[in-house]
Coordinates of C-alpha atoms and ligand atoms in Angstrom, one line a residue:
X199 CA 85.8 -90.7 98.2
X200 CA 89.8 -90.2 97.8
X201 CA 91.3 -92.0 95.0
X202 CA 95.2 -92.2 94.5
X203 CA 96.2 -93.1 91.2
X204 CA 100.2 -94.0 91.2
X205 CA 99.9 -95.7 87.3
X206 CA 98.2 -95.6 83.8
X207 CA 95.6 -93.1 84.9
X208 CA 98.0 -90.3 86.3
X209 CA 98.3 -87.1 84.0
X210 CA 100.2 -87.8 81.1
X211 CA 99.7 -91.8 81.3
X212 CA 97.8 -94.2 78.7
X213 CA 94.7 -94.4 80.6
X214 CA 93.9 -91.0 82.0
X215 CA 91.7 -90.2 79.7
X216 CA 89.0 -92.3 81.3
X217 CA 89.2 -90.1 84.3
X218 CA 88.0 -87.1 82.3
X219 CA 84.8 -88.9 80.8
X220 CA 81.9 -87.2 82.2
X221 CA 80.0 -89.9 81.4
X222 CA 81.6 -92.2 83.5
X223 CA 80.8 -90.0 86.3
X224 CA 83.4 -86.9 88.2
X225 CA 86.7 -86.8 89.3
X226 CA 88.6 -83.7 90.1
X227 CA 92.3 -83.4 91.0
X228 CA 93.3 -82.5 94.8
X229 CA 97.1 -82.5 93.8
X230 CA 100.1 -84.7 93.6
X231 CA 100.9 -87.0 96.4
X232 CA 103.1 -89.5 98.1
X233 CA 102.3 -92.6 100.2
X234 CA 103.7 -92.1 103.8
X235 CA 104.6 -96.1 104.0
X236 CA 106.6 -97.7 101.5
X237 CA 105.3 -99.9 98.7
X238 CA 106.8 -102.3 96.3
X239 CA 105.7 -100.4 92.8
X240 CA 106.4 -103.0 90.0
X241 CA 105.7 -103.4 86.2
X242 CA 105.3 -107.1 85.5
X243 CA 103.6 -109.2 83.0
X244 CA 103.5 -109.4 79.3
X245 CA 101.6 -106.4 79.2
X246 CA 104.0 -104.2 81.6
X247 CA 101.4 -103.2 83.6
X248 CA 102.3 -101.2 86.8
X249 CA 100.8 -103.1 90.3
X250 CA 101.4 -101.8 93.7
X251 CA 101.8 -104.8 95.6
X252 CA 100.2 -105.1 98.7
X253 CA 103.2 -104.8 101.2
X254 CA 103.7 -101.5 102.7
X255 CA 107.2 -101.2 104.4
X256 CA 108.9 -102.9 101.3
X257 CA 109.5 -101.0 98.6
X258 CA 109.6 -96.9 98.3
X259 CA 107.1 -94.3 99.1
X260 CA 105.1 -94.0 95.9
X261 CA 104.3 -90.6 94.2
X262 CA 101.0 -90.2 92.3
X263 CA 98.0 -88.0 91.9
X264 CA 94.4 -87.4 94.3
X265 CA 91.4 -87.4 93.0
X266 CA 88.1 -86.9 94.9
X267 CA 85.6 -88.6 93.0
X268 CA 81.9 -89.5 93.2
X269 CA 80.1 -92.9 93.4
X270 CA 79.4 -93.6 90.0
X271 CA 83.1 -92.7 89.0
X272 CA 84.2 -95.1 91.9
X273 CA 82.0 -97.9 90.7
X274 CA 83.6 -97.1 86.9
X275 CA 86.8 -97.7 88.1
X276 CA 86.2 -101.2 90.4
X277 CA 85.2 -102.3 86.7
X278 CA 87.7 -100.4 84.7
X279 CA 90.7 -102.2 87.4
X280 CA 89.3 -105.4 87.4
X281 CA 88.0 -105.2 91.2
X282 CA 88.9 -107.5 93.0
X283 CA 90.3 -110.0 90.3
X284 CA 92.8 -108.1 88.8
X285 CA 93.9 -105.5 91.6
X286 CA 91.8 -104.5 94.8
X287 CA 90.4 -101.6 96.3
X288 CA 92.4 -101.1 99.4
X289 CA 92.9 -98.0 101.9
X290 CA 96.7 -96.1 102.3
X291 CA 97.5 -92.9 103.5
X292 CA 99.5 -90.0 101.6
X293 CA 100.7 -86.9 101.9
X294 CA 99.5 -84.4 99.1
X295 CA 101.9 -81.5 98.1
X296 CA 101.5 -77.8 98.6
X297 CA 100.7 -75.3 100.7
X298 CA 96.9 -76.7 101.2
X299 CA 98.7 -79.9 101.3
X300 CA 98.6 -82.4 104.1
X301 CA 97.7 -86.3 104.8
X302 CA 94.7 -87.8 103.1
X303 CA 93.1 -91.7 103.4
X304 CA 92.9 -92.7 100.1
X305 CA 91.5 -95.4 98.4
X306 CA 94.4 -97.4 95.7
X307 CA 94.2 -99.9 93.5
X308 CA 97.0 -102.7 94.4
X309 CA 97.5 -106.6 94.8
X310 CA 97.9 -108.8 97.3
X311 CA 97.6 -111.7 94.6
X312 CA 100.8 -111.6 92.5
X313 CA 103.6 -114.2 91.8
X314 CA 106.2 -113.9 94.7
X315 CA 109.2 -113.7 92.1
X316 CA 107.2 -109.9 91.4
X317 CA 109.2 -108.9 94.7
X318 CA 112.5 -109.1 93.1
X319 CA 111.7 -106.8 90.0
X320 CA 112.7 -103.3 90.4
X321 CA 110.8 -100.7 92.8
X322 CA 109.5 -97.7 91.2
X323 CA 109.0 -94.6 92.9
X324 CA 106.8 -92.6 90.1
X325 CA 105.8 -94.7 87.2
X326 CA 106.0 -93.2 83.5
X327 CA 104.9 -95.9 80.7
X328 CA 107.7 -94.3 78.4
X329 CA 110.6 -94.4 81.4
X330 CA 114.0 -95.2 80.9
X331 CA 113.0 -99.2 82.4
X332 CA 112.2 -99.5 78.6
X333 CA 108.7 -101.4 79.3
X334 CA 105.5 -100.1 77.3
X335 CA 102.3 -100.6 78.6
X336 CA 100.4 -102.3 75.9
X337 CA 97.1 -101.4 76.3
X338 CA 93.8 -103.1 76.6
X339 CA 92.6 -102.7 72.8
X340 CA 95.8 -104.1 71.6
X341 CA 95.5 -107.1 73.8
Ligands
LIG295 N1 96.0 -98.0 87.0 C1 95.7 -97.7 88.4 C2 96.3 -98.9 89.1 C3 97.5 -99.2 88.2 C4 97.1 -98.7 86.9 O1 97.8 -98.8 85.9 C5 96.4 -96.4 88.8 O2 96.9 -95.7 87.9 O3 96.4 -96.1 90.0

């Protein structure tokens, strides 16, 4: 399976590093990508935690990172995002950079469960935790 990652676990971000635990099973990098619709890409909550919302045509075309990644890494993650309380596993299409490039169904983790006020924050187009919006994740062991 295709996995695009658009938040916390993108290179660089506070939770990659759970991507790269073998023992939570593989996941290996196709390349940087973009959605092809438009999303609404907010950080909300006291925690600032990035959601795609579940509303493509609102919002901007998302950039983030593909990874293809086996069963037991997909089953890691449902857990690790809090599937389908927290966000849920839904199905988008991007287009990955590059020369070997090209459109790929992916799956994402976003919400169709959020406050409606969560529409009028600002859309991202490429989250960083340490951006100039000035709202640091806090992450889960400090919770
Ligand atoms: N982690 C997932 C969903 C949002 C988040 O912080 C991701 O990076 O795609």
């Amino acid at each position: 399976a295709h996995v695009f990652v658009y938040g916390t676990l993108k290179t660089g971000q506070p939770n990659h590093r759970v991507l790269l635990d073998g023992a939570h099973g593989r996941a290996t990098l196709r390349g940087r990508a973009r959605t092809l619709e438009p999303y609404p890409l907010v950080i909300a909550g006291e925690h600032n935690i990035p959601w795609l919302l579940q509303l493509p045509g609102h919002g901007r075309c998302v950039a983030g990172e593909v990874y293809a990644v086996d069963e037991q890494m997909l089953r890691f993650l449902d857990e690790f995002e809090g599937c389908p309380d927290m966000y849920q596993r839904t199905r988008l299409t991007v287009a990955v950079e590059g020369p070997a490039g090209g459109t790929v169904q992916c799956f994402a983790y976003s919400t169709a469960t959020y406050p409606p006020e969560w529409l009028q924050l600002p859309h991202l187009d490429d989250y960083d935790s340490q951006g100039e919006h000035g709202l640091r994740y806090n992450p889960r062991e400090n919770r």
